[in-house]
Short mmCIF file of C-alpha atoms and ligand atoms in Angstrom, two decimals:
data_model
loop_
_atom_site.label_atom_id
_atom_site.label_comp_id
_atom_site.label_asym_id
_atom_site.label_seq_id
_atom_site.Cartn_x
_atom_site.Cartn_y
_atom_site.Cartn_z
CA MET A 1 123.75 -9.93 39.34
CA LYS A 2 124.42 -13.18 41.26
CA ALA A 3 121.87 -14.84 43.65
CA VAL A 4 122.24 -18.25 45.62
CA GLN A 5 119.87 -20.83 44.28
CA ILE A 6 118.94 -24.29 45.80
CA VAL A 7 118.39 -26.00 42.51
CA LYS A 8 117.18 -28.81 44.12
CA PRO A 9 118.06 -30.60 47.74
CA ASN A 10 121.74 -30.62 48.24
CA GLN A 11 122.27 -28.84 45.18
CA LEU A 12 123.42 -25.08 45.61
CA GLU A 13 124.24 -22.78 43.00
CA VAL A 14 125.27 -19.08 42.36
CA ILE A 15 123.60 -18.07 39.50
CA ASP A 16 122.89 -14.88 37.40
CA ILE A 17 119.68 -13.40 37.23
CA GLU A 18 118.37 -9.97 36.01
CA LYS A 19 118.93 -7.52 38.73
CA PRO A 20 115.15 -6.61 39.86
CA VAL A 21 113.17 -3.43 38.74
CA ILE A 22 110.97 -1.68 41.11
CA ASP A 23 107.41 -1.31 40.33
CA PRO A 24 104.17 0.39 42.04
CA LYS A 25 104.03 -2.32 44.59
CA ASN A 26 107.74 -3.43 45.04
CA ASN A 27 108.62 0.01 45.28
CA VAL A 28 112.00 -0.14 47.17
CA LEU A 29 114.99 -1.68 45.49
CA VAL A 30 117.61 -3.00 48.36
CA LYS A 31 121.10 -3.76 47.73
CA MET A 32 121.39 -6.69 50.11
CA THR A 33 124.31 -6.51 52.37
CA ALA A 34 123.96 -9.35 55.00
CA ALA A 35 122.10 -12.26 55.21
CA GLY A 36 121.89 -14.75 57.88
CA ILE A 37 122.02 -18.67 57.76
CA CYS A 38 119.01 -20.25 59.71
CA GLY A 39 118.14 -23.69 60.30
CA SER A 40 115.39 -23.55 58.24
CA ASP A 41 117.76 -22.19 55.41
CA VAL A 42 119.84 -25.50 56.18
CA GLY A 43 116.77 -27.50 56.05
CA ILE A 44 115.83 -26.09 52.42
CA TYR A 45 119.37 -26.92 51.31
CA HIS A 46 119.32 -30.40 52.21
CA GLY A 47 115.84 -30.99 51.60
CA THR A 48 114.16 -31.59 55.00
CA ASN A 49 112.16 -28.37 55.11
CA ALA A 50 108.51 -29.69 54.07
CA ALA A 51 107.38 -26.07 53.32
CA ALA A 52 110.09 -25.63 50.84
CA THR A 53 109.35 -25.57 46.85
CA TYR A 54 112.74 -25.58 44.17
CA PRO A 55 114.54 -23.93 42.62
CA ARG A 56 114.80 -21.36 45.38
CA ILE A 57 116.83 -18.24 45.78
CA ILE A 58 116.96 -18.87 49.77
CA GLY A 59 117.84 -16.63 52.71
CA HIS A 60 115.09 -14.78 54.90
CA GLU A 61 117.37 -12.94 57.58
CA MET A 62 117.55 -10.09 54.85
CA VAL A 63 119.42 -6.89 55.50
CA GLY A 64 120.36 -4.20 53.00
CA VAL A 65 120.33 -0.65 52.35
CA VAL A 66 117.92 1.25 50.11
CA ALA A 67 119.15 1.78 46.94
CA GLU A 68 116.25 3.06 44.79
CA VAL A 69 112.79 4.23 45.74
CA GLY A 70 109.70 4.45 43.67
CA ASP A 71 107.31 7.82 43.56
CA ASN A 72 104.88 6.59 46.14
CA VAL A 73 107.59 5.88 48.81
CA SER A 74 107.16 8.65 51.69
CA SER A 75 109.07 6.85 54.70
CA LEU A 76 112.45 5.67 53.16
CA LYS A 77 115.06 7.31 51.24
CA ILE A 78 118.39 6.22 49.33
CA GLY A 79 120.77 4.90 51.74
CA ASP A 80 118.75 3.89 54.59
CA ARG A 81 119.59 0.82 56.52
CA ILE A 82 116.82 -1.60 56.64
CA ILE A 83 115.91 -5.34 57.49
CA ILE A 84 112.84 -6.83 55.39
CA ASN A 85 109.93 -8.62 56.78
CA GLN A 86 110.02 -11.99 55.47
CA VAL A 87 106.26 -12.63 55.71
CA THR A 88 104.35 -11.58 52.66
CA SER A 89 100.29 -12.52 53.19
CA CYS A 90 97.34 -11.64 51.06
CA GLY A 91 95.02 -9.58 53.25
CA HIS A 92 91.70 -10.88 52.33
CA CYS A 93 91.40 -14.49 54.05
CA TYR A 94 90.35 -15.30 57.30
CA PRO A 95 93.62 -15.04 59.31
CA CYS A 96 94.34 -11.97 57.75
CA SER A 97 91.20 -10.68 58.88
CA LYS A 98 92.14 -11.60 62.35
CA ASN A 99 95.44 -9.64 61.72
CA ARG A 100 97.47 -13.17 61.89
CA GLY A 101 98.93 -12.61 58.17
CA ASN A 102 101.98 -14.98 59.34
CA VAL A 103 99.49 -17.82 59.01
CA CYS A 104 97.64 -16.52 55.73
CA ASP A 105 96.20 -18.84 53.66
CA ASN A 106 98.32 -17.84 50.74
CA LEU A 107 101.24 -17.48 52.91
CA LYS A 108 104.36 -16.71 50.91
CA VAL A 109 107.54 -16.59 52.98
CA ARG A 110 110.78 -14.89 51.02
CA GLY A 111 113.28 -17.60 50.72
CA VAL A 112 111.02 -20.50 51.51
CA HIS A 113 107.95 -20.33 49.16
CA ILE A 114 109.40 -17.41 46.73
CA ASP A 115 112.61 -15.98 46.30
CA GLY A 116 114.23 -14.56 49.20
CA GLY A 117 117.36 -12.54 49.94
CA TYR A 118 120.72 -14.35 49.09
CA ARG A 119 121.29 -12.20 46.34
CA GLU A 120 122.63 -8.81 45.36
CA TYR A 121 119.47 -6.76 44.91
CA ILE A 122 115.88 -7.39 45.76
CA ALA A 123 112.64 -5.15 45.18
CA VAL A 124 110.34 -5.30 48.08
CA PRO A 125 107.30 -3.02 49.13
CA GLU A 126 107.95 -0.11 51.20
CA SER A 127 105.96 -1.46 54.49
CA ASP A 128 108.18 -4.56 54.39
CA CYS A 129 111.10 -2.43 55.46
CA TYR A 130 112.22 -1.59 58.89
CA LEU A 131 115.06 0.84 59.37
CA LEU A 132 117.88 -0.64 61.75
CA PRO A 133 119.17 0.98 64.85
CA ASP A 134 122.36 2.91 64.16
CA SER A 135 123.89 1.15 67.21
CA LEU A 136 123.97 -2.24 65.07
CA SER A 137 126.24 -3.43 62.05
CA ASP A 138 124.32 -4.77 58.93
CA GLN A 139 125.80 -8.31 59.92
CA ASP A 140 124.44 -8.60 63.52
CA ALA A 141 121.32 -7.05 62.24
CA VAL A 142 120.54 -10.25 60.65
CA MET A 143 119.64 -11.17 64.28
CA ILE A 144 116.82 -9.11 64.33
CA GLU A 145 114.56 -11.85 62.75
CA PRO A 146 115.36 -14.68 64.80
CA THR A 147 114.71 -12.39 67.59
CA THR A 148 111.08 -11.55 66.20
CA ILE A 149 110.28 -15.16 66.47
CA ALA A 150 110.91 -15.48 70.09
CA VAL A 151 108.69 -12.23 70.37
CA GLN A 152 106.20 -14.00 68.52
CA ALA A 153 106.24 -16.94 70.74
CA CYS A 154 106.19 -14.96 74.27
CA SER A 155 103.00 -13.29 73.01
CA ARG A 156 101.68 -16.30 72.11
CA ALA A 157 102.16 -17.75 75.59
CA GLN A 158 100.74 -14.65 77.10
CA LEU A 159 103.77 -14.42 79.21
CA GLU A 160 103.53 -12.51 82.53
CA PHE A 161 105.87 -12.04 85.37
CA GLN A 162 104.24 -14.11 87.40
CA ASP A 163 105.23 -17.08 85.02
CA THR A 164 107.64 -19.89 85.58
CA VAL A 165 108.89 -20.72 82.09
CA MET A 166 110.27 -23.80 80.84
CA ILE A 167 112.52 -23.57 77.57
CA ILE A 168 113.08 -26.86 75.98
CA GLY A 169 116.49 -26.30 73.78
CA ALA A 170 119.36 -24.03 74.20
CA GLY A 171 120.37 -23.72 70.67
CA ALA A 172 120.06 -20.60 68.41
CA LEU A 173 116.07 -20.71 68.79
CA GLY A 174 116.29 -21.40 72.52
CA SER A 175 119.01 -18.81 73.15
CA SER A 176 116.70 -15.79 71.07
CA MET A 177 113.76 -17.19 73.51
CA LEU A 178 115.87 -16.76 76.60
CA ARG A 179 116.73 -13.40 75.83
CA ILE A 180 113.30 -12.36 75.21
CA VAL A 181 111.88 -14.39 77.98
CA ASN A 182 114.13 -12.63 80.41
CA LEU A 183 112.43 -9.24 79.65
CA TYR A 184 109.23 -10.49 81.25
CA SER A 185 111.04 -11.01 84.31
CA PRO A 186 109.63 -14.27 85.28
CA ARG A 187 109.80 -16.20 88.38
CA LYS A 188 111.78 -18.66 86.96
CA ILE A 189 113.26 -19.80 83.86
CA ILE A 190 114.50 -23.04 83.38
CA VAL A 191 116.37 -24.16 80.18
CA VAL A 192 116.63 -27.84 79.27
CA ASP A 193 119.07 -28.96 76.79
CA ILE A 194 121.66 -32.21 76.56
CA ASP A 195 124.69 -30.02 76.10
CA GLU A 196 126.65 -28.86 79.19
CA PRO A 197 128.48 -25.68 77.71
CA LYS A 198 125.02 -24.61 76.21
CA LEU A 199 123.29 -24.65 79.84
CA GLU A 200 126.20 -22.98 81.33
CA ALA A 201 125.50 -20.17 78.79
CA ALA A 202 121.95 -20.10 79.40
CA LEU A 203 123.00 -19.79 83.39
CA GLN A 204 124.98 -16.68 82.49
CA ASN A 205 122.23 -15.44 80.12
CA GLY A 206 119.47 -15.19 82.65
CA ALA A 207 118.23 -18.60 83.28
CA THR A 208 117.60 -19.68 87.01
CA ASP A 209 117.74 -23.43 86.50
CA VAL A 210 118.93 -25.93 84.09
CA ILE A 211 118.00 -29.39 83.49
CA ASN A 212 120.56 -31.75 81.46
CA SER A 213 117.86 -33.92 79.77
CA LYS A 214 120.53 -36.72 79.15
CA THR A 215 121.40 -37.10 82.97
CA GLU A 216 117.93 -36.06 84.38
CA ASP A 217 114.21 -36.73 84.20
CA VAL A 218 112.63 -33.48 82.91
CA VAL A 219 109.51 -33.89 84.14
CA THR A 220 110.52 -34.69 87.83
CA ARG A 221 112.89 -32.16 87.88
CA ALA A 222 110.71 -29.18 86.33
CA LYS A 223 108.28 -30.05 89.23
CA GLU A 224 110.97 -29.93 91.98
CA LEU A 225 112.09 -26.79 90.79
CA THR A 226 108.40 -25.17 90.62
CA ASP A 227 107.05 -26.18 94.31
CA GLY A 228 105.69 -29.44 92.48
CA TYR A 229 103.12 -27.62 90.53
CA GLY A 230 105.43 -27.33 87.17
CA PRO A 231 106.23 -24.52 84.69
CA THR A 232 103.20 -22.35 83.90
CA VAL A 233 104.60 -21.73 80.46
CA VAL A 234 106.60 -24.48 78.47
CA ILE A 235 108.04 -23.16 75.05
CA ASP A 236 109.35 -26.40 72.85
CA CYS A 237 112.41 -25.01 71.10
CA ALA A 238 113.80 -28.38 70.34
CA CYS A 239 111.23 -30.18 68.83
CA PHE A 240 112.68 -33.71 69.28
CA HIS A 241 110.69 -37.12 69.37
CA GLY A 242 108.91 -37.00 72.79
CA SER A 243 109.48 -33.39 73.35
CA PHE A 244 105.68 -32.34 73.05
CA LEU A 245 104.54 -34.96 75.48
CA THR A 246 107.35 -34.16 77.80
CA ALA A 247 105.89 -30.19 77.62
CA CYS A 248 102.88 -31.30 78.27
CA LYS A 249 103.44 -33.83 81.23
CA ALA A 250 105.85 -31.04 83.05
CA ALA A 251 103.26 -28.03 82.42
CA GLY A 252 101.20 -27.40 85.39
CA ASN A 253 97.39 -27.07 85.78
CA ALA A 254 96.25 -24.12 83.48
CA SER A 255 99.39 -23.59 81.74
CA ARG A 256 100.58 -22.92 78.24
CA VAL A 257 102.77 -25.22 75.68
CA ILE A 258 103.93 -23.48 72.89
CA THR A 259 105.32 -25.60 69.95
CA MET A 260 107.58 -24.20 67.20
CA GLY A 261 108.68 -27.47 65.55
CA PHE A 262 108.35 -28.25 61.72
CA SER A 263 108.79 -31.85 62.11
CA ILE A 264 106.12 -34.03 60.56
CA ALA A 265 107.12 -36.97 62.14
CA PRO A 266 104.71 -38.40 64.27
CA ASP A 267 104.63 -37.99 68.18
CA GLU A 268 103.04 -39.76 70.49
CA ILE A 269 100.68 -37.79 73.14
CA ASN A 270 97.39 -38.65 74.97
CA GLN A 271 94.57 -36.16 75.17
CA PHE A 272 94.16 -36.95 79.21
CA VAL A 273 97.31 -34.86 79.33
CA ILE A 274 96.15 -31.91 77.79
CA THR A 275 92.59 -32.00 79.06
CA SER A 276 93.16 -32.75 82.59
CA LYS A 277 94.95 -29.81 82.98
CA GLU A 278 93.12 -27.54 80.59
CA LEU A 279 96.58 -26.99 78.82
CA ASP A 280 96.42 -24.16 75.90
CA VAL A 281 98.38 -25.91 73.43
CA ARG A 282 99.56 -23.39 71.05
CA GLY A 283 101.90 -23.25 67.65
CA SER A 284 103.87 -20.15 67.33
CA ARG A 285 104.76 -19.52 63.54
CA LEU A 286 107.22 -16.92 62.00
CA GLN A 287 106.24 -13.45 63.49
CA ASN A 288 103.44 -11.01 62.98
CA HIS A 289 104.51 -7.68 62.44
CA ARG A 290 107.30 -7.91 65.38
CA PHE A 291 110.31 -6.19 63.41
CA GLN A 292 109.71 -2.86 65.06
CA THR A 293 109.01 -4.42 68.24
CA VAL A 294 112.85 -5.68 68.33
CA ILE A 295 113.79 -2.70 66.93
CA ASP A 296 112.10 -0.54 69.67
CA LEU A 297 113.91 -2.92 72.20
CA ILE A 298 117.44 -2.33 70.83
CA ASN A 299 116.95 1.36 70.55
CA LYS A 300 115.79 1.54 74.40
CA GLY A 301 118.73 -0.78 75.28
CA LYS A 302 116.69 -3.53 76.36
CA ILE A 303 118.48 -6.10 74.37
CA ASP A 304 121.70 -6.14 72.90
CA LEU A 305 122.73 -8.07 69.61
CA ASN A 306 126.12 -6.86 68.92
CA GLY A 307 128.52 -9.70 68.38
CA SER A 308 125.86 -12.16 67.62
CA ILE A 309 127.44 -13.35 64.39
CA SER A 310 130.39 -15.93 64.93
CA HIS A 311 131.57 -16.17 61.01
CA THR A 312 130.89 -14.67 57.79
CA PHE A 313 131.42 -15.41 54.58
CA LYS A 314 131.03 -13.59 50.87
CA LEU A 315 127.64 -14.27 49.39
CA THR A 316 129.13 -15.68 46.57
CA ASP A 317 131.08 -18.40 49.10
CA ALA A 318 127.67 -19.57 50.06
CA GLN A 319 128.68 -23.51 49.24
CA ALA A 320 131.83 -22.91 51.78
CA ALA A 321 129.79 -21.33 54.64
CA PHE A 322 127.05 -24.17 54.18
CA ASP A 323 129.81 -26.61 53.89
CA PHE A 324 131.24 -25.05 57.09
CA ASN A 325 128.02 -24.86 59.07
CA ASP A 326 127.30 -28.70 58.30
CA THR A 327 130.64 -29.20 60.42
CA HIS A 328 128.58 -28.30 63.72
CA ASP A 329 132.14 -26.77 64.63
CA PRO A 330 131.12 -25.66 68.23
CA SER A 331 132.71 -22.35 67.45
CA ILE A 332 129.49 -21.82 65.25
CA ARG A 333 126.86 -19.36 66.72
CA LYS A 334 125.47 -17.87 63.79
CA ILE A 335 126.60 -17.33 60.11
CA ALA A 336 126.09 -14.27 57.94
CA LEU A 337 126.72 -14.20 53.94
CA LEU A 338 127.67 -10.62 53.24
CA ASN A 339 127.70 -8.95 50.08
CA ASP A 340 129.64 -5.78 49.47
MN1 MN B 1 115.54 -17.50 60.55
ZN1 ZN B 2 95.35 -14.01 53.95
#
């Protein structure tokens, strides 16, 4: 069967590998139908993802259909449409003992540390499979994964309706974040970006205010928009040089600042800005069993992921898909690789 492997940075190959067989642990064989291209996949392809190891079959937004089940499988049957959890954890380390397997000491993320979903078939444990809503196509279902990332961040922020929220970045992650932040009906949602069309879209999708950080001072404007106080929650979905300090400066006393970036470039910050306001600075990584939460939100009609995918390519045309993604064509929202 075919799989898409990043042999080393900037070298993508469609390879032939053995079709996996199920065993008592990986007891569900999934025929992949759709897989998203995420910023982190692009990072692994271009060699800028610090977590990645090579060679690697990438892809962590993994949608498929159950093709075979082991004797010990009780909740799934052949033909079920599912999305696969990308996080695998050991179950016996300190974070796992605190039910935080997404930061397991022995964390293995499919498509990053272990092989992922850009392939025709994958064998995974039953417990990592989540049934898809009937209302969602396989290609649009890949967006469930980015949405889980946003749910995780809002949970880390302990978001409440009294909050005033500032989201830095209106790209793919920032848009998913806006969609989930909206569900909490906070008093304000301020979105920051440098791209006017993206800010326009944010206003249409529930942002109460926007700040163009190219032309406006973010800290000053954020305070103005929050009666001089500063947002009570700042979520940094952009992670550019200086964004962390900006987030901490803008945040009001006793606020929460959520970091999501993976940059290892140093960024200057001082302790006073955190201590003096007793900020809670919290990282949010991947997601911790959030798939069912997102699927429930879809089934209840609280969020609609239909039409999320702007472009599709055949799995075996992955090179063309990544090349097209590199053009940064403004029409690109989300690309999915399809296997039929
Ligand atoms: Mn992703
Ligand atoms: Zn663990």
